[in-house]
PDB file of C-alpha atoms in Angstrom:
ATOM      1  CA  UNK A1096      27.002   5.395  26.131  1.00  0.00           C
ATOM      2  CA  UNK A1097      23.233   4.905  25.193  1.00  0.00           C
ATOM      3  CA  UNK A1098      21.604   7.855  26.580  1.00  0.00           C
ATOM      4  CA  UNK A1099      22.256  11.501  26.956  1.00  0.00           C
ATOM      5  CA  UNK A1100      23.896  12.407  30.127  1.00  0.00           C
ATOM      6  CA  UNK A1101      24.462  15.595  31.930  1.00  0.00           C
ATOM      7  CA  UNK A1102      26.535  16.770  34.756  1.00  0.00           C
ATOM      8  CA  UNK A1103      26.738  17.989  37.660  1.00  0.00           C
ATOM      9  CA  UNK A1104      23.099  17.540  38.315  1.00  0.00           C
ATOM     10  CA  UNK A1105      22.782  20.789  40.470  1.00  0.00           C
ATOM     11  CA  UNK A1106      25.619  23.805  40.756  1.00  0.00           C
ATOM     12  CA  UNK A1107      25.420  26.789  43.021  1.00  0.00           C
ATOM     13  CA  UNK A1108      28.257  29.245  42.590  1.00  0.00           C
ATOM     14  CA  UNK A1109      28.400  32.686  43.129  1.00  0.00           C
ATOM     15  CA  UNK A1110      27.634  35.878  41.194  1.00  0.00           C
ATOM     16  CA  UNK A1111      30.836  36.584  38.909  1.00  0.00           C
ATOM     17  CA  UNK A1112      32.224  32.905  39.181  1.00  0.00           C
ATOM     18  CA  UNK A1113      32.841  31.202  35.356  1.00  0.00           C
ATOM     19  CA  UNK A1114      31.215  27.701  35.422  1.00  0.00           C
ATOM     20  CA  UNK A1115      30.789  24.672  33.206  1.00  0.00           C
ATOM     21  CA  UNK A1116      29.183  21.866  32.428  1.00  0.00           C
ATOM     22  CA  UNK A1117      28.990  18.499  30.505  1.00  0.00           C
ATOM     23  CA  UNK A1118      26.590  16.968  28.093  1.00  0.00           C
ATOM     24  CA  UNK A1119      27.936  12.832  26.689  1.00  0.00           C
ATOM     25  CA  UNK A1120      25.797  11.945  24.180  1.00  0.00           C
ATOM     26  CA  UNK A1121      25.693   8.616  21.598  1.00  0.00           C
ATOM     27  CA  UNK A1122      28.546   9.660  18.879  1.00  0.00           C
ATOM     28  CA  UNK A1123      26.673   6.949  16.825  1.00  0.00           C
ATOM     29  CA  UNK A1124      24.593   8.401  14.276  1.00  0.00           C
ATOM     30  CA  UNK A1125      25.053  11.633  15.609  1.00  0.00           C
ATOM     31  CA  UNK A1126      22.973  14.627  13.662  1.00  0.00           C
ATOM     32  CA  UNK A1127      23.027  17.657  15.605  1.00  0.00           C
ATOM     33  CA  UNK A1128      23.169  18.875  19.159  1.00  0.00           C
ATOM     34  CA  UNK A1129      21.111  21.280  20.944  1.00  0.00           C
ATOM     35  CA  UNK A1130      21.510  23.550  24.087  1.00  0.00           C
ATOM     36  CA  UNK A1131      18.128  24.864  25.970  1.00  0.00           C
ATOM     37  CA  UNK A1132      18.069  27.552  28.955  1.00  0.00           C
ATOM     38  CA  UNK A1133      14.924  26.308  30.832  1.00  0.00           C
ATOM     39  CA  UNK A1134      13.744  28.995  33.523  1.00  0.00           C
ATOM     40  CA  UNK A1135      11.353  28.289  36.190  1.00  0.00           C
ATOM     41  CA  UNK A1136       7.775  29.057  34.909  1.00  0.00           C
ATOM     42  CA  UNK A1137       8.965  29.529  31.457  1.00  0.00           C
ATOM     43  CA  UNK A1138       9.751  27.565  28.294  1.00  0.00           C
ATOM     44  CA  UNK A1139      12.629  26.573  27.409  1.00  0.00           C
ATOM     45  CA  UNK A1140      14.535  28.229  24.960  1.00  0.00           C
ATOM     46  CA  UNK A1141      17.141  27.497  22.879  1.00  0.00           C
ATOM     47  CA  UNK A1142      20.644  28.640  23.061  1.00  0.00           C
ATOM     48  CA  UNK A1143      22.690  26.894  20.528  1.00  0.00           C
ATOM     49  CA  UNK A1144      22.637  24.049  17.889  1.00  0.00           C
ATOM     50  CA  UNK A1145      25.783  22.270  16.682  1.00  0.00           C
ATOM     51  CA  UNK A1146      26.484  20.080  14.063  1.00  0.00           C
ATOM     52  CA  UNK A1147      30.141  19.744  13.511  1.00  0.00           C
ATOM     53  CA  UNK A1148      33.035  18.173  15.131  1.00  0.00           C
ATOM     54  CA  UNK A1149      35.390  21.219  16.882  1.00  0.00           C
ATOM     55  CA  UNK A1150      32.409  23.656  16.669  1.00  0.00           C
ATOM     56  CA  UNK A1151      32.098  26.274  19.157  1.00  0.00           C
ATOM     57  CA  UNK A1152      29.101  28.624  19.393  1.00  0.00           C
ATOM     58  CA  UNK A1153      28.762  31.749  22.017  1.00  0.00           C
ATOM     59  CA  UNK A1154      26.021  33.820  22.670  1.00  0.00           C
ATOM     60  CA  UNK A1155      27.034  36.947  24.955  1.00  0.00           C
ATOM     61  CA  UNK A1156      28.696  35.417  28.023  1.00  0.00           C
ATOM     62  CA  UNK A1157      27.432  31.950  27.053  1.00  0.00           C
ATOM     63  CA  UNK A1158      29.821  29.638  25.155  1.00  0.00           C
ATOM     64  CA  UNK A1159      29.842  25.907  23.806  1.00  0.00           C
ATOM     65  CA  UNK A1160      31.830  23.242  22.539  1.00  0.00           C
ATOM     66  CA  UNK A1161      31.177  20.058  20.490  1.00  0.00           C
ATOM     67  CA  UNK A1162      33.045  16.865  20.420  1.00  0.00           C
ATOM     68  CA  UNK A1163      31.252  14.461  17.974  1.00  0.00           C
ATOM     69  CA  UNK A1164      33.894  11.980  17.797  1.00  0.00           C
ATOM     70  CA  UNK A1165      34.082  11.374  21.593  1.00  0.00           C
ATOM     71  CA  UNK A1166      30.246  12.059  22.129  1.00  0.00           C
ATOM     72  CA  UNK A1167      30.454  15.459  24.709  1.00  0.00           C
ATOM     73  CA  UNK A1168      29.966  19.116  24.929  1.00  0.00           C
ATOM     74  CA  UNK A1169      30.882  21.762  27.041  1.00  0.00           C
ATOM     75  CA  UNK A1170      28.432  24.789  28.003  1.00  0.00           C
ATOM     76  CA  UNK A1171      30.776  27.341  29.661  1.00  0.00           C
ATOM     77  CA  UNK A1172      28.989  30.427  31.347  1.00  0.00           C
ATOM     78  CA  UNK A1173      31.415  33.626  32.084  1.00  0.00           C
ATOM     79  CA  UNK A1174      31.094  36.054  35.310  1.00  0.00           C
ATOM     80  CA  UNK A1175      27.691  33.883  36.081  1.00  0.00           C
ATOM     81  CA  UNK A1176      24.328  36.542  36.856  1.00  0.00           C
ATOM     82  CA  UNK A1177      20.911  35.681  38.783  1.00  0.00           C
ATOM     83  CA  UNK A1178      19.448  36.023  35.961  1.00  0.00           C
ATOM     84  CA  UNK A1179      21.639  32.877  34.451  1.00  0.00           C
ATOM     85  CA  UNK A1180      19.971  30.787  37.047  1.00  0.00           C
ATOM     86  CA  UNK A1181      17.785  27.949  35.029  1.00  0.00           C
ATOM     87  CA  UNK A1182      18.115  24.333  34.390  1.00  0.00           C
ATOM     88  CA  UNK A1183      20.320  24.272  31.425  1.00  0.00           C
ATOM     89  CA  UNK A1184      19.370  21.068  29.214  1.00  0.00           C
ATOM     90  CA  UNK A1185      20.959  19.306  26.156  1.00  0.00           C
ATOM     91  CA  UNK A1186      19.608  17.289  23.690  1.00  0.00           C
ATOM     92  CA  UNK A1187      20.989  15.024  21.009  1.00  0.00           C
ATOM     93  CA  UNK A1188      19.236  14.997  17.386  1.00  0.00           C
ATOM     94  CA  UNK A1189      19.400  11.807  15.497  1.00  0.00           C
ATOM     95  CA  UNK A1190      17.008  12.484  12.484  1.00  0.00           C
ATOM     96  CA  UNK A1191      14.045  14.006  14.461  1.00  0.00           C
ATOM     97  CA  UNK A1192      14.597  11.524  17.204  1.00  0.00           C
ATOM     98  CA  UNK A1193      15.524  13.945  20.071  1.00  0.00           C
ATOM     99  CA  UNK A1194      16.856  12.872  23.297  1.00  0.00           C
ATOM    100  CA  UNK A1195      17.391  15.401  26.123  1.00  0.00           C
ATOM    101  CA  UNK A1196      19.510  14.806  29.279  1.00  0.00           C
ATOM    102  CA  UNK A1197      18.182  15.527  32.570  1.00  0.00           C
ATOM    103  CA  UNK A1198      19.241  19.290  32.703  1.00  0.00           C
ATOM    104  CA  UNK A1199      21.977  20.751  35.023  1.00  0.00           C
ATOM    105  CA  UNK A1200      19.802  23.196  37.440  1.00  0.00           C
ATOM    106  CA  UNK A1201      22.517  26.298  37.866  1.00  0.00           C
ATOM    107  CA  UNK A1202      21.826  28.662  40.716  1.00  0.00           C
ATOM    108  CA  UNK A1203      23.776  31.577  40.650  1.00  0.00           C
ATOM    109  CA  UNK A1204      23.936  34.033  44.062  1.00  0.00           C
ATOM    110  CA  UNK A1205      24.096  37.639  44.206  1.00  0.00           C
TER     111      UNK A1205
ATOM    112  CA  UNK B1180       6.559  35.576  13.255  1.00  0.00           C
ATOM    113  CA  UNK B1181       5.759  32.418  14.485  1.00  0.00           C
ATOM    114  CA  UNK B1182       3.893  31.538  17.365  1.00  0.00           C
ATOM    115  CA  UNK B1183       3.028  28.495  19.366  1.00  0.00           C
ATOM    116  CA  UNK B1184      -0.173  28.020  21.356  1.00  0.00           C
ATOM    117  CA  UNK B1185      -0.355  25.293  24.263  1.00  0.00           C
ATOM    118  CA  UNK B1186      -3.471  24.564  25.995  1.00  0.00           C
ATOM    119  CA  UNK B1187      -5.012  24.028  28.635  1.00  0.00           C
ATOM    120  CA  UNK B1188      -2.437  25.326  31.313  1.00  0.00           C
ATOM    121  CA  UNK B1189      -3.197  23.069  34.153  1.00  0.00           C
ATOM    122  CA  UNK B1190      -5.243  19.949  33.713  1.00  0.00           C
ATOM    123  CA  UNK B1191      -6.715  17.778  36.818  1.00  0.00           C
ATOM    124  CA  UNK B1192      -7.996  14.363  36.000  1.00  0.00           C
ATOM    125  CA  UNK B1193      -9.539  11.582  37.893  1.00  0.00           C
ATOM    126  CA  UNK B1194      -7.691   8.196  36.932  1.00  0.00           C
ATOM    127  CA  UNK B1195      -9.621   6.042  33.666  1.00  0.00           C
ATOM    128  CA  UNK B1196     -10.422   9.625  32.256  1.00  0.00           C
ATOM    129  CA  UNK B1197      -9.928  10.708  28.421  1.00  0.00           C
ATOM    130  CA  UNK B1198      -7.456  13.411  27.814  1.00  0.00           C
ATOM    131  CA  UNK B1199      -6.985  15.949  24.789  1.00  0.00           C
ATOM    132  CA  UNK B1200      -4.402  18.462  24.839  1.00  0.00           C
ATOM    133  CA  UNK B1201      -4.073  20.654  21.497  1.00  0.00           C
ATOM    134  CA  UNK B1202      -1.127  22.560  19.968  1.00  0.00           C
ATOM    135  CA  UNK B1203      -1.230  24.870  17.455  1.00  0.00           C
ATOM    136  CA  UNK B1204       1.199  26.763  15.620  1.00  0.00           C
ATOM    137  CA  UNK B1205       1.268  30.008  13.501  1.00  0.00           C
ATOM    138  CA  UNK B1206       3.396  32.027  10.997  1.00  0.00           C
ATOM    139  CA  UNK B1207       4.810  28.820   9.331  1.00  0.00           C
ATOM    140  CA  UNK B1208       3.771  26.000   7.544  1.00  0.00           C
ATOM    141  CA  UNK B1209       4.733  22.347   7.442  1.00  0.00           C
ATOM    142  CA  UNK B1210       6.281  21.839  10.701  1.00  0.00           C
ATOM    143  CA  UNK B1211       8.087  19.495  12.525  1.00  0.00           C
ATOM    144  CA  UNK B1212       5.736  18.990  15.440  1.00  0.00           C
ATOM    145  CA  UNK B1213       6.597  17.076  18.926  1.00  0.00           C
ATOM    146  CA  UNK B1214       5.438  16.355  22.362  1.00  0.00           C
ATOM    147  CA  UNK B1215       7.594  15.770  25.417  1.00  0.00           C
ATOM    148  CA  UNK B1216       6.573  14.530  28.825  1.00  0.00           C
ATOM    149  CA  UNK B1217       8.548  15.827  31.762  1.00  0.00           C
ATOM    150  CA  UNK B1218       8.052  13.624  34.697  1.00  0.00           C
ATOM    151  CA  UNK B1219       8.834  14.516  38.313  1.00  0.00           C
ATOM    152  CA  UNK B1220      12.814  14.727  38.842  1.00  0.00           C
ATOM    153  CA  UNK B1221      13.236  13.717  35.460  1.00  0.00           C
ATOM    154  CA  UNK B1222      14.209  15.253  31.812  1.00  0.00           C
ATOM    155  CA  UNK B1223      12.417  15.707  28.658  1.00  0.00           C
ATOM    156  CA  UNK B1224      11.114  12.465  27.226  1.00  0.00           C
ATOM    157  CA  UNK B1225       9.726  12.667  23.394  1.00  0.00           C
ATOM    158  CA  UNK B1226       6.556  11.196  23.162  1.00  0.00           C
ATOM    159  CA  UNK B1227       5.710  11.435  19.612  1.00  0.00           C
ATOM    160  CA  UNK B1228       7.012  13.341  16.386  1.00  0.00           C
ATOM    161  CA  UNK B1229       5.318  14.487  13.426  1.00  0.00           C
ATOM    162  CA  UNK B1230       7.326  15.802   9.835  1.00  0.00           C
ATOM    163  CA  UNK B1231       3.368  15.780   8.159  1.00  0.00           C
ATOM    164  CA  UNK B1232       0.101  15.580   8.252  1.00  0.00           C
ATOM    165  CA  UNK B1233      -1.004  12.305   9.649  1.00  0.00           C
ATOM    166  CA  UNK B1234       2.367  11.310  10.203  1.00  0.00           C
ATOM    167  CA  UNK B1235       3.051  10.166  13.816  1.00  0.00           C
ATOM    168  CA  UNK B1236       5.977   8.634  15.108  1.00  0.00           C
ATOM    169  CA  UNK B1237       5.852   7.335  18.613  1.00  0.00           C
ATOM    170  CA  UNK B1238       9.125   6.964  20.675  1.00  0.00           C
ATOM    171  CA  UNK B1239       7.329   5.285  23.643  1.00  0.00           C
ATOM    172  CA  UNK B1240       4.788   2.685  23.812  1.00  0.00           C
ATOM    173  CA  UNK B1241       1.979   3.674  26.250  1.00  0.00           C
ATOM    174  CA  UNK B1242      -1.737   4.909  26.606  1.00  0.00           C
ATOM    175  CA  UNK B1243      -1.123   7.964  24.970  1.00  0.00           C
ATOM    176  CA  UNK B1244      -1.614   8.769  21.153  1.00  0.00           C
ATOM    177  CA  UNK B1245      -1.109  11.698  18.935  1.00  0.00           C
ATOM    178  CA  UNK B1246      -2.818  12.948  15.758  1.00  0.00           C
ATOM    179  CA  UNK B1247      -1.775  15.586  13.141  1.00  0.00           C
ATOM    180  CA  UNK B1248      -5.542  16.438  11.517  1.00  0.00           C
ATOM    181  CA  UNK B1249      -4.245  19.482  10.206  1.00  0.00           C
ATOM    182  CA  UNK B1250      -0.858  21.143   9.494  1.00  0.00           C
ATOM    183  CA  UNK B1251      -0.363  23.157  12.212  1.00  0.00           C
ATOM    184  CA  UNK B1252      -2.208  21.388  14.827  1.00  0.00           C
ATOM    185  CA  UNK B1253      -0.896  18.658  17.042  1.00  0.00           C
ATOM    186  CA  UNK B1254      -3.244  16.673  19.602  1.00  0.00           C
ATOM    187  CA  UNK B1255      -2.020  14.280  22.410  1.00  0.00           C
ATOM    188  CA  UNK B1256      -4.613  12.107  23.388  1.00  0.00           C
ATOM    189  CA  UNK B1257      -5.772   9.140  25.604  1.00  0.00           C
ATOM    190  CA  UNK B1258      -8.654   7.159  26.278  1.00  0.00           C
ATOM    191  CA  UNK B1259      -7.975   6.129  29.874  1.00  0.00           C
ATOM    192  CA  UNK B1260      -5.413   8.347  31.971  1.00  0.00           C
ATOM    193  CA  UNK B1261      -2.919   6.161  34.184  1.00  0.00           C
ATOM    194  CA  UNK B1262      -1.316   7.720  37.386  1.00  0.00           C
ATOM    195  CA  UNK B1263       1.813   7.362  35.883  1.00  0.00           C
ATOM    196  CA  UNK B1264       0.736   9.788  33.341  1.00  0.00           C
ATOM    197  CA  UNK B1265       1.001  13.007  35.195  1.00  0.00           C
ATOM    198  CA  UNK B1266       3.673  15.291  34.894  1.00  0.00           C
ATOM    199  CA  UNK B1267       3.996  18.364  32.368  1.00  0.00           C
ATOM    200  CA  UNK B1268       3.871  18.355  28.736  1.00  0.00           C
ATOM    201  CA  UNK B1269       5.581  20.429  26.221  1.00  0.00           C
ATOM    202  CA  UNK B1270       4.716  20.936  22.576  1.00  0.00           C
ATOM    203  CA  UNK B1271       7.359  22.312  20.132  1.00  0.00           C
ATOM    204  CA  UNK B1272       8.446  22.976  16.716  1.00  0.00           C
ATOM    205  CA  UNK B1273      11.012  22.845  14.118  1.00  0.00           C
ATOM    206  CA  UNK B1274      10.983  24.196  10.930  1.00  0.00           C
ATOM    207  CA  UNK B1275      12.231  20.623   9.439  1.00  0.00           C
ATOM    208  CA  UNK B1276      15.037  22.224   7.256  1.00  0.00           C
ATOM    209  CA  UNK B1277      17.642  20.473   9.423  1.00  0.00           C
ATOM    210  CA  UNK B1278      19.653  21.396  12.380  1.00  0.00           C
ATOM    211  CA  UNK B1279      17.321  23.869  13.524  1.00  0.00           C
ATOM    212  CA  UNK B1280      16.426  24.526  17.171  1.00  0.00           C
ATOM    213  CA  UNK B1281      13.041  23.785  18.723  1.00  0.00           C
ATOM    214  CA  UNK B1282      10.610  26.167  19.935  1.00  0.00           C
ATOM    215  CA  UNK B1283       8.312  24.865  22.778  1.00  0.00           C
ATOM    216  CA  UNK B1284       4.813  25.941  24.063  1.00  0.00           C
ATOM    217  CA  UNK B1285       4.488  27.038  27.493  1.00  0.00           C
ATOM    218  CA  UNK B1286       3.303  23.374  28.392  1.00  0.00           C
ATOM    219  CA  UNK B1287       0.376  21.475  30.538  1.00  0.00           C
ATOM    220  CA  UNK B1288       0.756  20.498  34.109  1.00  0.00           C
ATOM    221  CA  UNK B1289      -1.103  17.304  34.100  1.00  0.00           C
ATOM    222  CA  UNK B1290      -2.116  16.048  37.212  1.00  0.00           C
ATOM    223  CA  UNK B1291      -3.836  12.952  37.705  1.00  0.00           C
ATOM    224  CA  UNK B1292      -6.135  12.076  40.935  1.00  0.00           C
TER     225      UNK B1292
END
């Protein structure tokens, strides 16, 4: 994998559903993996920065895991709420060279 | 607390005109500074980053340039804009200590006519 890829591109879920997205990144020269939430008309907001293989981080209902050997990270949202609607971006940090994926656009229907 | 200011918020420019977007950071010293562009329907593309005054790394060859005349000031410029320069431009900073999240400005929506 040469670029950072995210899937799915978009996702529609019902309020209360749990969901997850995937971020794939180059595993060579890995330094850190970032997750951001980008709401419409706002600037991207940092969720997590992960560096170690097997890392798992949690913030409220949102959590993320990291596999640096195979080059993927999962973001999980438990019990989605309408306010979780946003684009979720991941980025691979290779010594200040930040490579962003195209994002997963999540829409949570009430 | 640290803040980042980016202006203008929106800009409409004719093809061939010059460009200057400014970004300043307050409340921190010697930050790493970044310029990104989001073209329509695409993700964020890193354009330039800087780890110190006068130090600019370019990620994508193009008709844009960046300068860092002061520690907390980052400027994105062009001498002649192209239609393909349209997009949403974001400035960001990080502490430079390693493994730190990026903090983004509010962005500039640039439309080229």
